[in-house]
Coordinates of C-alpha atoms and ligand atoms in Angstrom, one line a residue:
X142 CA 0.0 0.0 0.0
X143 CA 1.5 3.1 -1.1
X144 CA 1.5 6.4 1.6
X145 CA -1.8 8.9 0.5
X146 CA 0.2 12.1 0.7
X147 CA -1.3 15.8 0.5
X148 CA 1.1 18.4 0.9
X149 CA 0.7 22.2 0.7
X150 CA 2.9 24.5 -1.2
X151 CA 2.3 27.9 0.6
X152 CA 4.9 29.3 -2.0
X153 CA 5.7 33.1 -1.7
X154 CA 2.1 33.3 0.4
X155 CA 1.0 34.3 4.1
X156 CA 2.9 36.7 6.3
X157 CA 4.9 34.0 9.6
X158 CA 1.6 35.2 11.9
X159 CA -0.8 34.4 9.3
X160 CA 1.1 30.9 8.5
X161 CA 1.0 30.1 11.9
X162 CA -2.8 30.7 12.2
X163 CA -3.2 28.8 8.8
X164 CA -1.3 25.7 10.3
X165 CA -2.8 26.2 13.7
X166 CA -6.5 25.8 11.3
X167 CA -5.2 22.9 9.9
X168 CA -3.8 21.0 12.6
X169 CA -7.6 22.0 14.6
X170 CA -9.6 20.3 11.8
X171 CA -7.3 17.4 10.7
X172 CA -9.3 15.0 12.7
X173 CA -12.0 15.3 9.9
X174 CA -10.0 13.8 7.5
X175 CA -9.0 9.5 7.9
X176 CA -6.0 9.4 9.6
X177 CA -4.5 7.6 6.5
X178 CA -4.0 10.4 4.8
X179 CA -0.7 12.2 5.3
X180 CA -0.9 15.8 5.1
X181 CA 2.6 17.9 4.8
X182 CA 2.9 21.8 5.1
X183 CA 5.2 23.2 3.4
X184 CA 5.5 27.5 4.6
X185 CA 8.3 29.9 3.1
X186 CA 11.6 29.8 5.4
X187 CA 11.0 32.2 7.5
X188 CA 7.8 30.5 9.0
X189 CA 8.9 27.4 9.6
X190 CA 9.7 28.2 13.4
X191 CA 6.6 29.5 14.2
X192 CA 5.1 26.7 11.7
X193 CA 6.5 23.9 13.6
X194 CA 5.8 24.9 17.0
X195 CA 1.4 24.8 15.4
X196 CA 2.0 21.8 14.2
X197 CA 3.5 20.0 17.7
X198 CA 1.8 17.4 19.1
X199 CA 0.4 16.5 15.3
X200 CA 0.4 14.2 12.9
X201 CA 0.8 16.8 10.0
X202 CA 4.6 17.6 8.9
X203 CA 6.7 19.8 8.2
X204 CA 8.3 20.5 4.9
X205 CA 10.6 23.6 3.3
X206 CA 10.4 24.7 -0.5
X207 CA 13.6 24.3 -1.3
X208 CA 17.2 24.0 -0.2
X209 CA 20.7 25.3 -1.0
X210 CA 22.9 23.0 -2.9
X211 CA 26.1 23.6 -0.6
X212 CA 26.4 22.5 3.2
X213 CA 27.5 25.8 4.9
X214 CA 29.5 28.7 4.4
X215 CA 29.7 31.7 2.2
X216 CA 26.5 31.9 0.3
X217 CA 24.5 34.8 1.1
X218 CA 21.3 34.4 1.7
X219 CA 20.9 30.8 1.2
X220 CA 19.7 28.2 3.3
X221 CA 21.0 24.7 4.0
X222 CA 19.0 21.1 4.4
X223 CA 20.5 21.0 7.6
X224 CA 19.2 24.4 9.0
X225 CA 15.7 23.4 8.1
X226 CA 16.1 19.5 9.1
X227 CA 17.2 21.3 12.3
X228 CA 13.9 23.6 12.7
X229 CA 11.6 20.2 11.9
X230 CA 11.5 19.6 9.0
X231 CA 10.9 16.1 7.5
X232 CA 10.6 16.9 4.0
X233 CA 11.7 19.4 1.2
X234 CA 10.4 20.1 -2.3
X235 CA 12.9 19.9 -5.3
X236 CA 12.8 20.9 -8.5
X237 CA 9.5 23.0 -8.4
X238 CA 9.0 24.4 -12.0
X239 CA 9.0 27.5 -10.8
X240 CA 12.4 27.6 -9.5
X241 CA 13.9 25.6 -12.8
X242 CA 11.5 28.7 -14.8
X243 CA 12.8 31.8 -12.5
X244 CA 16.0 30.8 -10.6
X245 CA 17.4 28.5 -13.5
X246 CA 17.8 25.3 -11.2
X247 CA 19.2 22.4 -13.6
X248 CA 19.4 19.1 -13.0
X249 CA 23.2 19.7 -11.9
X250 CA 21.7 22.0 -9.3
X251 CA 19.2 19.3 -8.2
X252 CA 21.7 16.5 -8.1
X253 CA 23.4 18.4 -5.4
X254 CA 20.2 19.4 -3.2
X255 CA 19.2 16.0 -3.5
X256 CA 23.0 15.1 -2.0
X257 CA 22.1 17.6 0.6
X258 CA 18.4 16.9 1.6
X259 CA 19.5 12.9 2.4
X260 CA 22.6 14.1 4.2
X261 CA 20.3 15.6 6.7
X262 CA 17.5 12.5 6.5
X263 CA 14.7 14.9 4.7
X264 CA 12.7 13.3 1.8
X265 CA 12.4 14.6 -1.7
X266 CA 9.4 15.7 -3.0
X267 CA 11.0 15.7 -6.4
X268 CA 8.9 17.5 -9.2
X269 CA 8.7 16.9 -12.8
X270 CA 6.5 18.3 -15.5
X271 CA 6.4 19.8 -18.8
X272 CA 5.1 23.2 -20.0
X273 CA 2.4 24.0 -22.9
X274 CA 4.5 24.3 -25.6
X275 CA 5.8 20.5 -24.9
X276 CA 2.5 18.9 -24.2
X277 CA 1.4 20.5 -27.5
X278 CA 4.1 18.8 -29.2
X279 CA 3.5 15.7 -27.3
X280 CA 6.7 15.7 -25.4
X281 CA 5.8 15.3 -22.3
X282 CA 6.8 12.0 -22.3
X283 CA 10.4 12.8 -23.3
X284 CA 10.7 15.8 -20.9
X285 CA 9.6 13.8 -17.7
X286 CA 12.0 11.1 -18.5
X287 CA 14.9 13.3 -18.8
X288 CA 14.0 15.0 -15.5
X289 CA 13.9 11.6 -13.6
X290 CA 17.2 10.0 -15.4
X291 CA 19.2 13.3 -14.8
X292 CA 18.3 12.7 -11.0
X293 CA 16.3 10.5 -9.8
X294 CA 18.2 7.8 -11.2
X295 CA 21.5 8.8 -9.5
X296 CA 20.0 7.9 -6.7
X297 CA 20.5 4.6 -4.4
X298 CA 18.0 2.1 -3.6
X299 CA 18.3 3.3 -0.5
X300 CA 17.6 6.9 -1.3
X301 CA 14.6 5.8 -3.6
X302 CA 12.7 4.1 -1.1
X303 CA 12.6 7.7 0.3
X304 CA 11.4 9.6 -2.1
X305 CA 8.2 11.1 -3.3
X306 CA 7.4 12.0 -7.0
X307 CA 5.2 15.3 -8.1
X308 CA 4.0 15.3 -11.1
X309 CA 3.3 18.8 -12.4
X310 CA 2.1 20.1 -15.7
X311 CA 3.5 23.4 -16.0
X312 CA 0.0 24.8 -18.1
X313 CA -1.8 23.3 -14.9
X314 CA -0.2 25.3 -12.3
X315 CA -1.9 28.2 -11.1
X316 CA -4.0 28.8 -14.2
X317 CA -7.4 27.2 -13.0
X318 CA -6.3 24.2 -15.8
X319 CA -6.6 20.7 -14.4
X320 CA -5.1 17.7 -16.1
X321 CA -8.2 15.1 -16.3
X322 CA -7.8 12.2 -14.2
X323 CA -7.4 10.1 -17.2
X324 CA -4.5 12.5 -18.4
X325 CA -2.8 12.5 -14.9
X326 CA -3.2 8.7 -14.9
X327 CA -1.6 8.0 -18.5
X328 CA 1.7 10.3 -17.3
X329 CA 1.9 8.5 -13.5
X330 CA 1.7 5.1 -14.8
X331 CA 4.6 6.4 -17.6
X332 CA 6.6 8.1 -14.5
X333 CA 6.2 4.4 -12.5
X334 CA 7.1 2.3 -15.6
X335 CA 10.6 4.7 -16.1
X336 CA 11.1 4.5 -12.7
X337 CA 10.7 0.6 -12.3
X338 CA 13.4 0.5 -14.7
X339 CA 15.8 1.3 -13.3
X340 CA 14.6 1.0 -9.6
X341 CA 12.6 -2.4 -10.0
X342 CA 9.8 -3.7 -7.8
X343 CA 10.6 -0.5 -5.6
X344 CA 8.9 2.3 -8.3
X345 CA 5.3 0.1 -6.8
X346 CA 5.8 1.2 -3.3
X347 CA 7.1 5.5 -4.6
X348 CA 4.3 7.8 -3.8
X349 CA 3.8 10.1 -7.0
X350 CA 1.7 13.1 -6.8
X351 CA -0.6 15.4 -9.1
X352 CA -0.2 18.9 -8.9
X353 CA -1.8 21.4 -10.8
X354 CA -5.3 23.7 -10.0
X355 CA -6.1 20.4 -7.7
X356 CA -8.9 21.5 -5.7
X357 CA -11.6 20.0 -3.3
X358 CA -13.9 19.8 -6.8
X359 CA -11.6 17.6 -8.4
X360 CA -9.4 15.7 -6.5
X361 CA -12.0 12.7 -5.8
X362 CA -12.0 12.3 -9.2
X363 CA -8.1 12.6 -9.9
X364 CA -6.8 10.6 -6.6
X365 CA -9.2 7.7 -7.6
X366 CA -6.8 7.1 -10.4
X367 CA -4.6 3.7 -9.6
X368 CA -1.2 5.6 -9.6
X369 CA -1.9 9.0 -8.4
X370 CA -1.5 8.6 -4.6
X371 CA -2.4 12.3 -3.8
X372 CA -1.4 15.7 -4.8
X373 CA 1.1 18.7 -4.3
X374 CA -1.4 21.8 -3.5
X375 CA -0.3 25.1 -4.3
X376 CA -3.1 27.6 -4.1
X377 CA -6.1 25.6 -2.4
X378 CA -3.5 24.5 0.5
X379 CA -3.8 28.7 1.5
X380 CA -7.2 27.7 2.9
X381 CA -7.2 24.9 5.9
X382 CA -11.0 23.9 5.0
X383 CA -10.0 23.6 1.2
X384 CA -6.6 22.1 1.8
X385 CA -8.4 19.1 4.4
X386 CA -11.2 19.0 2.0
X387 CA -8.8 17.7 -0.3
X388 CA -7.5 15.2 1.8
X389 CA -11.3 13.9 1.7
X390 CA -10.8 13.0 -2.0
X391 CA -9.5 9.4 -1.1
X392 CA -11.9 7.1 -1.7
X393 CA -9.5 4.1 -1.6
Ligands
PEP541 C1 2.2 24.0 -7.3 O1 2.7 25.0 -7.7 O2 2.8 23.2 -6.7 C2 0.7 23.9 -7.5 C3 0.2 22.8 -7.7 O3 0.0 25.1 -7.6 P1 -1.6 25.3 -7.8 O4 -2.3 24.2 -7.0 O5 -1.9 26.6 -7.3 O6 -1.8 25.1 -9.3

């Protein structure tokens, strides 16, 4: 049985008070949603203090957006795995599209906060995805494998058995597009089938998750799909009734 995973990506959103009173909201309602579901919260840096001390006591964790790629030293205003594995955090997203779009991170970059992130025992929530122009010219396929050779296959076994996969279409993010469960479905069983591989038997137990305009609306219909096994929530995670409303979409 693979982990049912919904984690928010407050991205650039929420001032530290307001993110504490947003994880304080979550952390009140979570018993609504079956305990099976695994929700992560993942605030900008400079909540995650305040984030973590809401979240005590809970069964909802903590993640960070990102990480630098070196361990310490001179690199102005950067921030290592290990200062954020050290406020509580358990995991780290990697590879957003946004940050390969605006800060230019490659898959050299990644390789090297992936290094960092399992130095200091935090799991990968590793995204992949391809933008308009590429689904249009039915690349997607193409572009996702690249993404998950040029890293995720550098990995050990040991590493891959702690590891989650998003899957995020670029077009889908932020725009009010939704993949349809049937297109999310198609791409997660292709991401599974690259990843088994090289990984074997071991790509059945990786969590992989849609993200992209999920929404309480939708994500019934998109998490019932046999290898989507939850989603990475951008927007609708700024909202603790929408975000746990979300976590209501398992049906299995
Ligand atoms: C995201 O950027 O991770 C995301 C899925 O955003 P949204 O849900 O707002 O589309």
């Amino acid at each position: 049985m693979r982990k049912k995973i919904v984690a928010g990506n407050w991205k650039m959103n929420t001032l530290p008070s307001e993110g504490a009173e947003l994880a304080k909201n979550v952390v009140a309602n979570r018993q609504e949603v079956c305990s099976c579901v695994n929700f992560i919260v993942c605030p900008p840096f400079t909540h995650l203090s305040m984030v973590a001390e809401q979240l005590k006591g809970s069964d909802v964790a903590l993640g960070a957006q990102d990480c630098a790629t070196e361990t310490k030293g001179a690199y102005t205003g950067e921030i290592s795995a290990q200062m954020i594995a050290e406020l509580g955090c358990k995991y780290v997203i990697l590879g957003h599209s946004e940050r390969r779009q605006y800060y230019g991170e490659t898959s050299e970059t990644l390789n090297k906060k992936m290094a960092q992130a399992y130095a200091n025992n935090l799991t990968p929530i590793y995204c992949v995805g391809e933008n308009l122009e590429e689904r249009e010219a039915e690349k997607h396929f193409d572009v996702v494998k690249a993404q998950l050779e040029e890293v995720i296959f550098n990995l050990t076994e040991e590493q891959f058995a702690n590891l989650v996969i998003a899957y995020e279409p670029v077009w889908a993010i932020g725009t009010g597009k939704t993949a349809t469960a049937d297109q999310a479905q198609e791409i997660h069983a292709y991401i599974r089938k690259v990843l088994a591989e090289k990984f074997g038997a071991a790509a059945q137990e990786c969590p992989i998750l849609y993200g992209g305009s999920c929404k309480p609306a939708n994500a019934a219909e998109i998490f019932a799909k046999e290898d989507v096994d939850g989603g990475l929530i951008g927007g609708a995670a700024l909202k603790a009734e929408d975000f746990l409303a979300i976590g209501k979409g398992f049906a299995k």
